[in-house]
mmCIF file of C-alpha atoms in Angstrom:
data_model
loop_
_atom_site.group_PDB
_atom_site.id
_atom_site.type_symbol
_atom_site.label_atom_id
_atom_site.label_comp_id
_atom_site.label_asym_id
_atom_site.label_seq_id
_atom_site.Cartn_x
_atom_site.Cartn_y
_atom_site.Cartn_z
ATOM 1 C CA GLN A 60 21.343 -0.404 -10.987
ATOM 2 C CA ALA A 61 23.365 -1.827 -8.069
ATOM 3 C CA TYR A 62 22.296 -4.387 -5.814
ATOM 4 C CA PRO A 63 22.808 -3.780 -2.029
ATOM 5 C CA VAL A 64 23.665 -6.164 0.446
ATOM 6 C CA TRP A 65 22.023 -5.548 3.998
ATOM 7 C CA THR A 66 23.351 -6.954 7.134
ATOM 8 C CA PHE A 67 20.991 -6.671 10.221
ATOM 9 C CA PHE A 68 22.895 -7.297 13.664
ATOM 10 C CA ALA A 69 21.034 -8.590 16.579
ATOM 11 C CA PRO A 70 19.255 -8.144 18.958
ATOM 12 C CA PHE A 71 15.987 -7.731 17.084
ATOM 13 C CA SER A 72 12.758 -9.590 16.597
ATOM 14 C CA GLY A 73 12.131 -8.657 12.821
ATOM 15 C CA PHE A 74 12.988 -6.048 10.168
ATOM 16 C CA SER A 75 11.524 -4.216 7.324
ATOM 17 C CA MET A 76 13.028 -2.590 4.357
ATOM 18 C CA VAL A 77 10.958 -0.415 2.149
ATOM 19 C CA SER A 78 12.350 1.485 -0.962
ATOM 20 C CA GLN A 79 10.910 4.982 -2.157
ATOM 21 C CA TYR A 80 9.183 3.052 -4.924
ATOM 22 C CA GLY A 81 7.143 0.870 -2.457
ATOM 23 C CA GLU A 82 9.307 -2.255 -2.924
ATOM 24 C CA THR A 83 9.069 -4.167 0.428
ATOM 25 C CA LEU A 84 11.105 -7.106 2.314
ATOM 26 C CA THR A 85 10.011 -7.891 5.646
ATOM 27 C CA TRP A 86 11.672 -10.357 7.906
ATOM 28 C CA LEU A 87 9.579 -12.215 10.437
ATOM 29 C CA GLY A 88 11.759 -14.991 11.618
ATOM 30 C CA GLY A 89 10.929 -17.832 13.673
ATOM 31 C CA SER A 90 11.681 -16.099 17.035
ATOM 32 C CA ALA A 91 13.731 -12.785 18.110
ATOM 33 C CA LYS A 92 17.233 -12.866 17.058
ATOM 34 C CA ALA A 93 19.460 -12.260 20.453
ATOM 35 C CA THR A 94 22.998 -12.630 18.744
ATOM 36 C CA GLY A 95 24.461 -12.667 15.317
ATOM 37 C CA TRP A 96 23.197 -11.116 12.101
ATOM 38 C CA ILE A 97 21.009 -11.588 9.169
ATOM 39 C CA ARG A 98 22.280 -10.813 5.783
ATOM 40 C CA VAL A 99 20.082 -10.150 2.656
ATOM 41 C CA ASN A 100 21.773 -10.285 -0.641
ATOM 42 C CA THR A 101 19.478 -8.406 -2.984
ATOM 43 C CA GLN A 102 21.426 -9.736 -6.172
ATOM 44 C CA ASP A 103 21.585 -13.250 -5.385
ATOM 45 C CA GLY A 104 18.099 -13.239 -3.543
ATOM 46 C CA THR A 105 19.550 -14.972 -0.640
ATOM 47 C CA VAL A 106 19.049 -14.511 3.161
ATOM 48 C CA VAL A 107 21.510 -16.185 5.416
ATOM 49 C CA ASP A 108 22.696 -16.047 9.225
ATOM 50 C CA GLU A 109 26.110 -15.772 10.632
ATOM 51 C CA THR A 110 26.558 -19.609 10.430
ATOM 52 C CA GLY A 111 25.665 -19.650 6.691
ATOM 53 C CA ALA A 112 22.427 -21.313 7.395
ATOM 54 C CA ASN A 113 19.798 -20.369 4.514
ATOM 55 C CA ARG A 114 17.058 -18.296 6.381
ATOM 56 C CA TYR A 115 15.074 -17.567 2.865
ATOM 57 C CA GLY A 116 11.936 -19.035 4.405
ATOM 58 C CA GLU A 117 11.615 -16.272 7.127
ATOM 59 C CA PRO A 118 10.877 -13.161 5.039
ATOM 60 C CA ALA A 119 7.032 -12.489 4.640
ATOM 61 C CA THR A 120 5.362 -13.717 1.592
ATOM 62 C CA ALA A 121 6.741 -12.427 -1.581
ATOM 63 C CA PRO A 122 9.773 -10.696 -0.588
ATOM 64 C CA GLN A 123 11.049 -8.088 -3.074
ATOM 65 C CA PHE A 124 14.826 -8.143 -3.541
ATOM 66 C CA TRP A 125 15.112 -4.581 -4.806
ATOM 67 C CA SER A 126 18.021 -2.620 -6.363
ATOM 68 C CA VAL A 127 19.580 0.904 -5.942
ATOM 69 C CA ARG A 128 18.545 2.801 -9.214
ATOM 70 C CA PRO A 129 20.593 5.535 -10.841
ATOM 71 C CA GLY A 130 20.550 8.852 -9.066
ATOM 72 C CA VAL A 131 19.311 9.289 -5.548
ATOM 73 C CA THR A 132 17.342 6.262 -3.844
ATOM 74 C CA ALA A 133 15.856 6.511 -0.367
ATOM 75 C CA ALA A 134 14.916 3.623 1.924
ATOM 76 C CA ASN A 135 13.163 3.131 5.025
ATOM 77 C CA VAL A 136 14.443 0.561 7.387
ATOM 78 C CA VAL A 137 12.914 -0.598 10.923
ATOM 79 C CA LEU A 138 14.338 -3.136 13.190
ATOM 80 C CA SER A 139 11.480 -4.309 15.434
ATOM 81 C CA GLY A 140 12.567 -5.010 18.913
ATOM 82 C CA ALA A 141 15.944 -3.529 18.593
ATOM 83 C CA GLY A 142 18.464 -3.088 21.480
ATOM 84 C CA ALA A 143 21.562 -1.296 22.355
ATOM 85 C CA GLY A 144 23.826 -3.520 20.217
ATOM 86 C CA SER A 145 21.364 -3.373 17.033
ATOM 87 C CA ARG A 146 22.332 -1.857 13.695
ATOM 88 C CA ALA A 147 21.528 -2.275 9.983
ATOM 89 C CA GLU A 148 24.337 -1.905 7.421
ATOM 90 C CA VAL A 149 23.970 -1.583 3.656
ATOM 91 C CA VAL A 150 26.651 -1.775 0.974
ATOM 92 C CA TRP A 151 26.676 -1.937 -2.909
ATOM 93 C CA ASN A 152 29.113 -1.621 -5.574
ATOM 94 C CA VAL A 153 28.613 1.533 -7.738
ATOM 95 C CA ARG A 154 28.266 0.917 -11.330
ATOM 96 C CA ARG A 155 29.735 3.329 -13.630
ATOM 97 C CA GLU A 156 29.823 3.337 -17.564
ATOM 98 C CA ILE A 157 33.149 3.956 -19.201
ATOM 99 C CA LEU A 158 33.341 4.654 -22.901
ATOM 100 C CA PHE A 159 36.740 4.358 -24.749
#
């Protein structure tokens, strides 16, 4: 398994990530995000903004920080209130097994 790091760039009012297995993380925020970004690190279970401020309290109840399983994994990402500059990025380190 590999753990993705998701970055959501403003403007947006919220976002939702759902894996093909039904694992869900929804960010509600206190108000719409006009500038900057929100980063979700699924391995560390952290949510921070561009200032480094902890935003963990803003996802919906019981967020699921899910991993990318071996093989093909699909996900559905929705940015609510997105504008022209909105985008979502995801990166993860591929894990490989090497035998000597």
